[in-house]
Amino acid sequence: MNSRIDLNTLTIEETRARFQKGDISARELAAIYEDGIKQKNGELNAYIEIFEDAFEAAEAIDARLEAGDMPRLLEGIPIAVKDNILIRGKKATAASKILANYTASFDATVIGRLRDAGAILMGRTNMDEFAMGSSTEQSVYGAAKNPHDTGRVAGGSSGGSAVAVAAAMAMAALGSETGGSIRQPAGFTGVVGLKPTYSAVSRNGLIAMASSLDQIGPLAKTVRDAELLFDVIKGKDPKDATSAEYEARSSLHEKIVIGVPQEWMRGDGMDADVRTIIERAIETFREAGYEVKEISLPHTPYALSVYYIIVPAEVSANLARYDGVRYGLSKEGANVIEGYFKTRGAGFGPEVRRRAILGTYVLSAGYYDAYYRRASRVRRLIAQDFENAFGEVDCIVAPVSPRPAFKLGEKVKDPLSMYLEDIFLVPANLAGIPALSVPYGVVERDGKKLPVGVQLIGPRFGEGILFDIGKFLEAHS
Ligand code: GLN
């Protein structure tokens, strides 16, 4: 173990500087991380697979550095990857039995970009099956554990990626969001997580959940690290027609104006300690001279209902491809239909089945108008609420989750209470706008200190605003 290196504080830029000075090699760094993974993964269950070829990649990077090449943005940086993002030649299971033996035949666009920036891929991380869940308990590989209290969940669905970063088993990680799956585990484990603007990051090579919402994003120890990762992965990709050229949006005001959604703060669903932390963040903004305004997002109280209609609908369509013929698990039946039933019955876990059934229902003849069409209309109203707000303020501050990490087993049998965890998260996904989770303070539960995240929401392509305010919060926490 290299005693000069403290993985809990080591940032990407510091690592580059150390490489340049010849302080440490990429191989040495990868070895330190691998030691940590070997020590901790048994208990925390963050990784599903640790890549054997990480050292080869590190050696190739050392050869470059020795030849005097300038370190690229992520040169030699150990990165963990959620198991729904394809890496050529590696398995990609989405933590589902149905894909247990599926090997990716190409790199997702984001993986290609990480490689081009010099990153070292450390392994595949644990997640809720097909990214459906808020605790990583829906994984076929068993739950990831929260390093701050192993009796508690890490959050989800990108729980493995969050734990990998929080427990120094990777310097940063990629996760994915459909409805909070980066921000919520980031908040529960005390790391930074970004849900990018919809279309800012290519979805090519991401195993689809709900395509109108899915986005890949970074988890990291600091806002700056998350920003660096985002800079590497963002931008238009000809392989994803919904991806866009990134055009950064700047703030309307010289000094950023911060909005507080009154509908969100008014409800009684929020834990008192979490409320205190959010109020302290708001106070900190005020003291630093930021203008803080109350805003109204009148349709967002419907966001959760809208989300849990639109998502199952898209899930039922996207998951129709797992029929035992083209991918993964395949069970024989007396006829084709029976084969489908058997394959899907054996291959999908309970939450995935629940959503496929719900989604088929809300899309079926006679119900489509009552559910899906109406939900789509309210979705537009929610997006409009945010647009109105961003005519007035530059950034919105809110809780990430209504309470700190809950106990393993506490909610997994009660889908509705699990869905309620997403209440402050899904509005940004439905509106397609960026949102950042920044660790800010801790609360004590059962003698353990649990991190709490503050959420910053910005206008489309307003990630830069979020990074600025996020760095301010980080420096004043
Ligand atoms: N909790 C959300 C859900 O289960 C998270 C989904 C996600 O962001 N991948 O739908």
Short mmCIF file of C-alpha atoms and ligand atoms in Angstrom, two decimals:
data_model
loop_
_atom_site.label_atom_id
_atom_site.label_comp_id
_atom_site.label_asym_id
_atom_site.label_seq_id
_atom_site.Cartn_x
_atom_site.Cartn_y
_atom_site.Cartn_z
CA MET A 1 0.00 0.00 0.00
CA ASN A 2 1.33 3.37 -0.99
CA SER A 3 1.22 5.49 2.16
CA ARG A 4 1.56 8.80 0.31
CA ILE A 5 -1.82 8.31 -1.33
CA ASP A 6 -5.11 8.95 0.43
CA LEU A 7 -7.75 7.58 -1.87
CA ASN A 8 -10.51 9.28 0.12
CA THR A 9 -9.36 12.71 -0.99
CA LEU A 10 -7.40 12.06 -4.17
CA THR A 11 -8.97 13.91 -7.10
CA ILE A 12 -8.60 13.43 -10.83
CA GLU A 13 -6.56 16.60 -11.35
CA GLU A 14 -4.24 15.76 -8.44
CA THR A 15 -3.71 12.32 -9.92
CA ARG A 16 -2.73 13.80 -13.26
CA ALA A 17 -0.27 16.09 -11.52
CA ARG A 18 1.22 13.14 -9.64
CA PHE A 19 1.55 11.15 -12.86
CA GLN A 20 3.32 14.05 -14.49
CA LYS A 21 5.73 14.40 -11.58
CA GLY A 22 6.36 10.67 -11.75
CA ASP A 23 5.13 10.36 -8.16
CA ILE A 24 3.13 7.26 -8.92
CA SER A 25 2.45 5.13 -11.97
CA ALA A 26 -0.93 4.19 -13.39
CA ARG A 27 -0.18 0.57 -12.60
CA GLU A 28 0.61 1.34 -8.96
CA LEU A 29 -2.57 3.34 -8.62
CA ALA A 30 -4.66 0.57 -10.19
CA ALA A 31 -3.04 -1.89 -7.80
CA ILE A 32 -3.96 0.25 -4.77
CA TYR A 33 -7.55 0.36 -5.95
CA GLU A 34 -7.58 -3.34 -6.62
CA ASP A 35 -6.37 -4.05 -3.08
CA GLY A 36 -9.22 -1.94 -1.73
CA ILE A 37 -11.75 -3.68 -3.94
CA LYS A 38 -10.54 -7.09 -2.79
CA GLN A 39 -10.80 -6.05 0.85
CA LYS A 40 -14.21 -4.44 0.68
CA ASN A 41 -16.23 -5.93 -2.12
CA GLY A 42 -17.21 -9.06 -0.21
CA GLU A 43 -19.08 -6.95 2.30
CA LEU A 44 -20.26 -4.03 0.15
CA ASN A 45 -21.14 -5.91 -3.07
CA ALA A 46 -20.43 -2.88 -5.24
CA TYR A 47 -18.84 -4.77 -8.13
CA ILE A 48 -20.35 -7.66 -10.05
CA GLU A 49 -17.08 -8.21 -11.91
CA ILE A 50 -13.57 -6.81 -11.53
CA PHE A 51 -11.73 -6.64 -14.84
CA GLU A 52 -8.54 -8.65 -15.05
CA ASP A 53 -7.27 -6.54 -17.94
CA ALA A 54 -7.26 -3.28 -15.92
CA PHE A 55 -3.52 -3.74 -15.32
CA GLU A 56 -2.75 -4.13 -19.00
CA ALA A 57 -4.57 -0.88 -19.65
CA ALA A 58 -2.61 0.78 -16.84
CA GLU A 59 0.68 -0.48 -18.26
CA ALA A 60 -0.18 0.92 -21.68
CA ILE A 61 -0.81 4.27 -20.01
CA ASP A 62 2.48 4.17 -18.15
CA ALA A 63 4.24 3.52 -21.45
CA ARG A 64 2.60 6.64 -22.90
CA LEU A 65 3.52 8.73 -19.89
CA GLU A 66 7.10 7.50 -19.94
CA ALA A 67 7.31 8.44 -23.61
CA GLY A 68 6.51 11.98 -22.50
CA ASP A 69 2.95 12.21 -23.83
CA MET A 70 0.76 14.80 -22.14
CA PRO A 71 -1.73 13.15 -19.81
CA ARG A 72 -5.21 13.17 -21.32
CA LEU A 73 -8.23 14.29 -19.25
CA LEU A 74 -8.74 10.94 -17.51
CA GLU A 75 -5.28 9.48 -18.00
CA GLY A 76 -4.91 6.43 -15.76
CA ILE A 77 -8.07 7.24 -13.76
CA PRO A 78 -9.77 4.09 -12.40
CA ILE A 79 -13.45 4.22 -13.33
CA ALA A 80 -16.26 1.81 -12.44
CA VAL A 81 -19.10 1.21 -14.90
CA LYS A 82 -22.72 0.36 -14.18
CA ASP A 83 -23.63 -3.02 -15.60
CA ASN A 84 -26.15 -1.66 -18.10
CA ILE A 85 -23.47 0.11 -20.18
CA LEU A 86 -21.88 -2.07 -22.85
CA ILE A 87 -18.14 -2.75 -22.85
CA ARG A 88 -16.89 -4.76 -25.82
CA GLY A 89 -16.05 -8.37 -24.91
CA LYS A 90 -17.41 -8.05 -21.35
CA LYS A 91 -20.65 -9.33 -19.96
CA ALA A 92 -23.47 -6.82 -19.57
CA THR A 93 -26.27 -8.22 -17.45
CA ALA A 94 -28.27 -5.25 -16.13
CA ALA A 95 -28.26 -7.41 -12.97
CA SER A 96 -30.89 -9.64 -14.57
CA LYS A 97 -31.00 -13.39 -14.94
CA ILE A 98 -32.27 -12.95 -18.48
CA LEU A 99 -28.93 -11.40 -19.54
CA ALA A 100 -26.70 -13.47 -17.24
CA ASN A 101 -24.74 -14.84 -20.19
CA TYR A 102 -24.87 -11.90 -22.56
CA THR A 103 -21.54 -10.53 -23.78
CA ALA A 104 -21.40 -7.08 -25.36
CA SER A 105 -20.20 -7.02 -28.95
CA PHE A 106 -19.38 -3.30 -28.99
CA ASP A 107 -18.43 -0.39 -26.74
CA ALA A 108 -21.12 2.08 -25.73
CA THR A 109 -20.24 5.53 -27.08
CA VAL A 110 -19.45 6.75 -23.55
CA ILE A 111 -17.01 3.86 -23.07
CA GLY A 112 -15.20 4.76 -26.29
CA ARG A 113 -14.92 8.32 -25.02
CA LEU A 114 -13.58 7.20 -21.64
CA ARG A 115 -10.98 5.05 -23.37
CA ASP A 116 -9.97 7.92 -25.65
CA ALA A 117 -9.48 10.09 -22.56
CA GLY A 118 -7.20 7.47 -21.00
CA ALA A 119 -9.52 6.07 -18.31
CA ILE A 120 -8.96 2.62 -16.84
CA LEU A 121 -12.12 0.53 -16.61
CA MET A 122 -12.04 -1.29 -13.26
CA GLY A 123 -15.19 -3.40 -13.49
CA ARG A 124 -18.96 -3.68 -13.75
CA THR A 125 -21.06 -2.43 -10.85
CA ASN A 126 -24.16 -3.72 -9.15
CA MET A 127 -27.59 -2.24 -9.82
CA ASP A 128 -31.31 -2.88 -9.56
CA GLU A 129 -32.45 -5.22 -12.32
CA PHE A 130 -32.75 -3.21 -15.57
CA ALA A 131 -32.31 -0.06 -13.42
CA MET A 132 -35.75 -0.45 -11.82
CA GLY A 133 -35.54 0.37 -8.15
CA SER A 134 -34.20 2.77 -5.55
CA SER A 135 -32.11 0.47 -3.36
CA THR A 136 -30.13 -2.03 -5.50
CA GLU A 137 -32.09 -4.74 -3.66
CA GLN A 138 -33.66 -5.83 -6.96
CA SER A 139 -30.30 -7.10 -8.25
CA VAL A 140 -30.02 -10.79 -9.05
CA TYR A 141 -26.57 -10.54 -7.43
CA GLY A 142 -27.94 -9.34 -4.07
CA ALA A 143 -28.02 -5.81 -2.64
CA ALA A 144 -25.09 -3.41 -2.52
CA LYS A 145 -24.48 -2.15 1.05
CA ASN A 146 -24.11 1.40 2.24
CA PRO A 147 -20.53 1.88 3.48
CA HIS A 148 -21.74 4.33 6.17
CA ASP A 149 -23.95 1.63 7.71
CA THR A 150 -23.94 -1.79 6.09
CA GLY A 151 -27.42 -2.48 7.48
CA ARG A 152 -28.71 0.20 5.13
CA VAL A 153 -29.26 0.45 1.41
CA ALA A 154 -26.87 2.23 -0.92
CA GLY A 155 -29.77 3.60 -2.91
CA GLY A 156 -30.36 2.70 -6.51
CA SER A 157 -30.45 1.84 -9.15
CA SER A 158 -26.78 2.86 -9.61
CA GLY A 159 -26.00 1.70 -6.06
CA GLY A 160 -22.88 -0.25 -6.99
CA SER A 161 -21.33 2.74 -8.75
CA ALA A 162 -22.09 5.02 -5.78
CA VAL A 163 -20.59 2.57 -3.29
CA ALA A 164 -17.52 2.05 -5.48
CA VAL A 165 -16.82 5.79 -5.32
CA ALA A 166 -17.85 6.26 -1.66
CA ALA A 167 -15.65 3.38 -0.47
CA ALA A 168 -12.67 4.35 -2.64
CA MET A 169 -13.00 1.30 -4.87
CA ALA A 170 -12.90 3.59 -7.95
CA MET A 171 -12.02 7.24 -8.35
CA ALA A 172 -15.27 7.89 -10.22
CA ALA A 173 -18.00 5.92 -11.92
CA LEU A 174 -20.65 5.94 -14.59
CA GLY A 175 -24.26 5.38 -13.65
CA SER A 176 -27.53 5.88 -15.44
CA GLU A 177 -30.72 7.71 -14.62
CA THR A 178 -34.28 7.28 -15.67
CA GLY A 179 -35.76 8.69 -12.48
CA GLY A 180 -33.12 9.51 -9.90
CA SER A 181 -30.83 6.49 -10.15
CA ILE A 182 -27.63 8.54 -10.02
CA ARG A 183 -28.63 11.34 -7.64
CA GLN A 184 -30.34 9.17 -5.03
CA PRO A 185 -27.51 6.66 -4.43
CA ALA A 186 -25.05 9.56 -4.57
CA GLY A 187 -27.03 11.27 -1.82
CA PHE A 188 -27.27 8.11 0.30
CA THR A 189 -23.56 7.36 0.10
CA GLY A 190 -22.15 10.90 0.27
CA VAL A 191 -20.82 11.37 -3.24
CA VAL A 192 -21.58 13.76 -6.10
CA GLY A 193 -23.92 12.61 -8.88
CA LEU A 194 -25.04 14.30 -12.07
CA LYS A 195 -28.13 13.56 -14.14
CA PRO A 196 -27.28 15.36 -17.38
CA THR A 197 -29.72 17.20 -19.66
CA TYR A 198 -31.62 14.67 -21.75
CA SER A 199 -29.73 14.39 -25.08
CA ALA A 200 -26.43 15.73 -23.68
CA VAL A 201 -24.91 12.23 -23.44
CA SER A 202 -25.25 9.46 -26.03
CA ARG A 203 -27.42 6.49 -25.06
CA ASN A 204 -25.81 4.27 -27.69
CA GLY A 205 -24.84 1.09 -25.84
CA LEU A 206 -26.95 1.75 -22.77
CA ILE A 207 -29.38 -1.09 -22.08
CA ALA A 208 -32.70 0.70 -22.49
CA MET A 209 -35.20 1.11 -19.68
CA ALA A 210 -37.44 4.06 -20.66
CA SER A 211 -35.90 5.70 -23.71
CA SER A 212 -37.49 9.15 -23.37
CA LEU A 213 -35.85 9.50 -19.93
CA ASP A 214 -32.67 7.38 -19.86
CA GLN A 215 -29.35 9.25 -19.50
CA ILE A 216 -25.84 8.17 -18.53
CA GLY A 217 -24.04 10.36 -16.01
CA PRO A 218 -21.05 10.55 -13.64
CA LEU A 219 -20.65 9.81 -9.93
CA ALA A 220 -17.54 11.22 -8.28
CA LYS A 221 -16.04 12.41 -5.00
CA THR A 222 -16.05 16.09 -5.97
CA VAL A 223 -18.08 18.35 -8.22
CA ARG A 224 -14.93 19.07 -10.26
CA ASP A 225 -14.33 15.36 -10.87
CA ALA A 226 -17.95 14.90 -11.98
CA GLU A 227 -17.53 17.88 -14.30
CA LEU A 228 -14.40 16.38 -15.86
CA LEU A 229 -16.16 13.09 -16.50
CA PHE A 230 -19.16 14.86 -17.95
CA ASP A 231 -16.92 16.88 -20.30
CA VAL A 232 -15.47 13.64 -21.61
CA ILE A 233 -18.76 11.79 -22.21
CA LYS A 234 -21.06 14.58 -23.44
CA GLY A 235 -21.76 15.66 -26.99
CA LYS A 236 -23.50 14.61 -30.16
CA ASP A 237 -23.17 11.06 -31.38
CA PRO A 238 -24.31 9.97 -34.85
CA LYS A 239 -25.28 6.62 -33.29
CA ASP A 240 -27.93 8.24 -31.05
CA ALA A 241 -30.39 10.39 -33.00
CA THR A 242 -31.67 11.94 -29.75
CA SER A 243 -28.21 13.19 -28.77
CA ALA A 244 -27.48 16.86 -29.37
CA GLU A 245 -24.56 19.18 -29.89
CA TYR A 246 -23.77 20.56 -26.45
CA GLU A 247 -24.48 24.27 -26.23
CA ALA A 248 -23.80 25.47 -22.71
CA ARG A 249 -26.43 27.75 -21.28
CA SER A 250 -25.24 30.51 -18.99
CA SER A 251 -27.13 32.12 -16.15
CA LEU A 252 -29.63 34.93 -16.69
CA HIS A 253 -28.18 37.03 -13.91
CA GLU A 254 -24.71 38.20 -13.11
CA LYS A 255 -25.01 36.71 -9.64
CA ILE A 256 -26.93 33.46 -9.80
CA VAL A 257 -30.52 33.61 -8.49
CA ILE A 258 -31.69 30.52 -6.62
CA GLY A 259 -35.27 29.26 -6.51
CA VAL A 260 -36.93 27.23 -3.76
CA PRO A 261 -40.04 25.33 -4.92
CA GLN A 262 -42.71 26.11 -2.35
CA GLU A 263 -44.77 23.01 -3.18
CA TRP A 264 -41.83 20.77 -2.31
CA MET A 265 -40.91 22.40 0.96
CA ARG A 266 -44.48 22.69 2.19
CA GLY A 267 -45.38 18.98 2.29
CA ASP A 268 -44.97 16.96 5.48
CA GLY A 269 -43.33 13.99 3.73
CA MET A 270 -39.81 15.22 4.50
CA ASP A 271 -37.71 14.05 7.43
CA ALA A 272 -37.15 16.91 9.91
CA ASP A 273 -33.35 16.55 9.87
CA VAL A 274 -33.27 16.56 6.06
CA ARG A 275 -35.41 19.70 6.09
CA THR A 276 -32.97 21.36 8.50
CA ILE A 277 -30.08 20.55 6.17
CA ILE A 278 -31.87 22.00 3.12
CA GLU A 279 -32.74 25.11 5.11
CA ARG A 280 -29.12 25.46 6.16
CA ALA A 281 -28.00 25.25 2.53
CA ILE A 282 -30.51 27.99 1.63
CA GLU A 283 -29.24 30.12 4.50
CA THR A 284 -25.66 29.63 3.33
CA PHE A 285 -26.62 30.91 -0.12
CA ARG A 286 -28.29 33.97 1.41
CA GLU A 287 -25.32 34.75 3.62
CA ALA A 288 -23.03 34.62 0.60
CA GLY A 289 -25.19 37.24 -1.11
CA TYR A 290 -27.12 35.02 -3.50
CA GLU A 291 -30.69 36.10 -4.08
CA VAL A 292 -33.04 33.28 -3.02
CA LYS A 293 -36.62 33.33 -4.30
CA GLU A 294 -39.69 31.22 -3.66
CA ILE A 295 -40.93 29.71 -6.89
CA SER A 296 -43.96 27.64 -7.80
CA LEU A 297 -43.91 24.38 -9.78
CA PRO A 298 -47.65 23.75 -9.62
CA HIS A 299 -47.80 20.53 -11.66
CA THR A 300 -44.83 18.77 -10.04
CA PRO A 301 -46.96 17.18 -7.29
CA TYR A 302 -48.23 14.94 -10.12
CA ALA A 303 -44.74 14.01 -11.30
CA LEU A 304 -44.56 10.70 -9.47
CA SER A 305 -47.93 9.53 -10.83
CA VAL A 306 -46.93 10.59 -14.34
CA TYR A 307 -43.53 8.91 -14.06
CA TYR A 308 -45.00 5.61 -12.91
CA ILE A 309 -47.29 5.52 -15.97
CA ILE A 310 -44.82 6.64 -18.63
CA VAL A 311 -41.94 4.50 -17.37
CA PRO A 312 -43.82 1.17 -17.24
CA ALA A 313 -45.26 1.94 -20.70
CA GLU A 314 -41.78 2.44 -22.19
CA VAL A 315 -40.39 -0.47 -20.17
CA SER A 316 -43.01 -2.86 -21.57
CA ALA A 317 -42.04 -1.80 -25.11
CA ASN A 318 -38.26 -1.87 -24.56
CA LEU A 319 -38.21 -5.20 -22.75
CA ALA A 320 -40.32 -6.97 -25.39
CA ARG A 321 -37.02 -7.82 -27.11
CA TYR A 322 -36.07 -10.29 -24.36
CA ASP A 323 -38.05 -13.13 -25.83
CA GLY A 324 -35.57 -15.97 -25.53
CA VAL A 325 -34.78 -15.83 -29.25
CA ARG A 326 -32.28 -13.03 -29.76
CA TYR A 327 -30.66 -12.43 -26.39
CA GLY A 328 -29.71 -14.29 -23.26
CA LEU A 329 -31.81 -16.80 -21.42
CA SER A 330 -33.96 -19.11 -23.53
CA LYS A 331 -36.51 -21.67 -22.32
CA GLU A 332 -38.17 -24.19 -24.59
CA GLY A 333 -41.97 -24.33 -24.71
CA ALA A 334 -44.46 -26.50 -26.57
CA ASN A 335 -44.94 -23.55 -28.91
CA VAL A 336 -43.51 -20.03 -29.43
CA ILE A 337 -45.91 -18.34 -27.01
CA GLU A 338 -45.21 -20.85 -24.26
CA GLY A 339 -41.49 -20.35 -24.89
CA TYR A 340 -41.90 -16.59 -24.34
CA PHE A 341 -43.85 -17.12 -21.14
CA LYS A 342 -41.31 -19.55 -19.76
CA THR A 343 -38.29 -17.46 -20.72
CA ARG A 344 -39.67 -14.21 -19.36
CA GLY A 345 -41.17 -15.87 -16.28
CA ALA A 346 -37.81 -17.37 -15.36
CA GLY A 347 -35.63 -14.49 -16.52
CA PHE A 348 -37.30 -11.39 -15.05
CA GLY A 349 -37.49 -10.57 -11.35
CA PRO A 350 -40.62 -9.28 -9.60
CA GLU A 351 -40.16 -5.53 -10.14
CA VAL A 352 -39.46 -5.95 -13.85
CA ARG A 353 -42.49 -8.18 -14.24
CA ARG A 354 -44.64 -5.70 -12.34
CA ARG A 355 -43.65 -2.87 -14.67
CA ALA A 356 -44.01 -4.89 -17.87
CA ILE A 357 -47.54 -5.83 -16.80
CA LEU A 358 -48.46 -2.28 -15.70
CA GLY A 359 -47.02 -0.87 -18.90
CA THR A 360 -48.89 -3.29 -21.12
CA TYR A 361 -52.06 -2.31 -19.28
CA VAL A 362 -51.65 1.46 -19.60
CA LEU A 363 -50.89 1.12 -23.31
CA SER A 364 -53.74 -1.27 -24.09
CA ALA A 365 -56.72 -0.30 -26.26
CA GLY A 366 -59.28 1.61 -24.24
CA TYR A 367 -56.79 2.65 -21.54
CA TYR A 368 -54.19 4.41 -23.65
CA ASP A 369 -56.09 7.72 -23.61
CA ALA A 370 -56.99 7.56 -19.96
CA TYR A 371 -53.47 6.80 -18.78
CA TYR A 372 -50.61 7.19 -21.23
CA ARG A 373 -51.94 10.13 -23.22
CA ARG A 374 -53.03 12.00 -20.12
CA ALA A 375 -49.71 11.36 -18.39
CA SER A 376 -47.86 12.66 -21.46
CA ARG A 377 -49.90 15.87 -21.32
CA VAL A 378 -49.15 16.44 -17.65
CA ARG A 379 -45.51 15.73 -18.40
CA ARG A 380 -45.52 18.68 -20.79
CA LEU A 381 -47.08 20.87 -18.11
CA ILE A 382 -44.33 19.86 -15.67
CA ALA A 383 -41.67 20.79 -18.23
CA GLN A 384 -43.46 24.10 -18.74
CA ASP A 385 -43.44 24.76 -14.94
CA PHE A 386 -39.65 24.50 -14.99
CA GLU A 387 -39.36 26.67 -18.08
CA ASN A 388 -41.40 29.36 -16.37
CA ALA A 389 -39.24 29.10 -13.25
CA PHE A 390 -36.03 29.35 -15.27
CA GLY A 391 -37.28 32.61 -16.73
CA GLU A 392 -36.83 33.97 -13.23
CA VAL A 393 -34.15 31.94 -11.46
CA ASP A 394 -30.94 30.22 -12.63
CA CYS A 395 -30.93 27.22 -10.38
CA ILE A 396 -33.39 25.42 -8.09
CA VAL A 397 -32.40 23.98 -4.71
CA ALA A 398 -34.23 20.97 -3.26
CA PRO A 399 -33.74 17.80 -1.27
CA VAL A 400 -32.48 14.70 -3.10
CA SER A 401 -34.49 12.25 -1.01
CA PRO A 402 -37.12 12.82 1.66
CA ARG A 403 -35.00 10.95 4.25
CA PRO A 404 -31.54 9.42 4.64
CA ALA A 405 -30.70 5.85 3.55
CA PHE A 406 -33.31 3.38 4.76
CA LYS A 407 -32.66 -0.11 6.11
CA LEU A 408 -32.13 -3.12 3.89
CA GLY A 409 -35.44 -4.96 3.59
CA GLU A 410 -37.47 -1.99 4.86
CA LYS A 411 -39.21 -1.14 1.59
CA VAL A 412 -38.46 -3.87 -0.88
CA LYS A 413 -41.79 -5.65 -0.27
CA ASP A 414 -43.78 -2.43 -0.57
CA PRO A 415 -43.40 -1.02 -4.09
CA LEU A 416 -45.43 2.13 -3.39
CA SER A 417 -43.26 3.22 -0.49
CA MET A 418 -40.19 2.53 -2.67
CA TYR A 419 -41.67 4.68 -5.47
CA LEU A 420 -42.26 7.52 -2.98
CA GLU A 421 -38.49 7.76 -2.49
CA ASP A 422 -38.32 9.27 -5.99
CA ILE A 423 -40.63 12.19 -5.25
CA PHE A 424 -38.05 15.01 -5.56
CA LEU A 425 -36.10 13.29 -8.32
CA VAL A 426 -38.43 12.40 -11.17
CA PRO A 427 -39.58 15.97 -12.03
CA ALA A 428 -36.16 16.77 -13.55
CA ASN A 429 -36.18 13.53 -15.55
CA LEU A 430 -39.65 14.18 -16.93
CA ALA A 431 -38.61 17.71 -17.92
CA GLY A 432 -35.31 16.54 -19.44
CA ILE A 433 -33.27 19.05 -17.43
CA PRO A 434 -29.97 18.54 -15.55
CA ALA A 435 -29.75 17.97 -11.80
CA LEU A 436 -26.84 17.52 -9.46
CA SER A 437 -26.68 15.83 -6.06
CA VAL A 438 -24.05 17.27 -3.71
CA PRO A 439 -23.30 15.82 -0.25
CA TYR A 440 -24.14 18.39 2.38
CA GLY A 441 -24.13 17.43 6.03
CA VAL A 442 -24.97 14.24 7.87
CA VAL A 443 -27.71 13.01 10.16
CA GLU A 444 -27.28 10.51 12.94
CA ARG A 445 -29.30 7.29 12.97
CA ASP A 446 -28.63 4.33 15.29
CA GLY A 447 -25.31 5.86 16.25
CA LYS A 448 -24.15 6.08 12.64
CA LYS A 449 -23.57 9.22 10.61
CA LEU A 450 -25.50 9.10 7.34
CA PRO A 451 -24.84 11.53 4.50
CA VAL A 452 -27.57 13.76 3.09
CA GLY A 453 -27.55 15.24 -0.41
CA VAL A 454 -28.74 18.62 -1.62
CA GLN A 455 -30.14 18.71 -5.13
CA LEU A 456 -29.48 21.51 -7.60
CA ILE A 457 -31.66 21.62 -10.72
CA GLY A 458 -30.84 23.72 -13.77
CA PRO A 459 -32.24 24.67 -17.17
CA ARG A 460 -31.47 22.57 -20.28
CA PHE A 461 -27.70 22.58 -20.89
CA GLY A 462 -27.24 24.51 -17.66
CA GLU A 463 -24.80 21.96 -16.18
CA GLY A 464 -22.19 24.72 -15.87
CA ILE A 465 -24.46 26.64 -13.49
CA LEU A 466 -24.93 23.50 -11.38
CA PHE A 467 -21.18 22.89 -11.23
CA ASP A 468 -20.56 26.47 -10.07
CA ILE A 469 -23.18 26.38 -7.34
CA GLY A 470 -22.24 22.80 -6.47
CA LYS A 471 -18.62 23.84 -5.90
CA PHE A 472 -19.82 26.67 -3.66
CA LEU A 473 -21.94 24.25 -1.58
CA GLU A 474 -19.09 21.76 -1.41
CA ALA A 475 -16.76 24.47 -0.08
CA HIS A 476 -19.30 25.55 2.54
CA SER A 477 -20.49 22.18 3.84
N1 GLN B 1 -36.37 4.56 -8.69
C1 GLN B 1 -36.50 4.79 -10.08
C2 GLN B 1 -37.32 3.68 -10.71
O1 GLN B 1 -37.36 2.63 -10.13
C3 GLN B 1 -35.12 4.83 -10.64
C4 GLN B 1 -35.01 4.46 -12.05
C5 GLN B 1 -33.73 4.94 -12.66
O2 GLN B 1 -33.41 6.11 -12.53
N2 GLN B 1 -33.07 4.08 -13.39
O3 GLN B 1 -37.91 3.87 -11.74
#
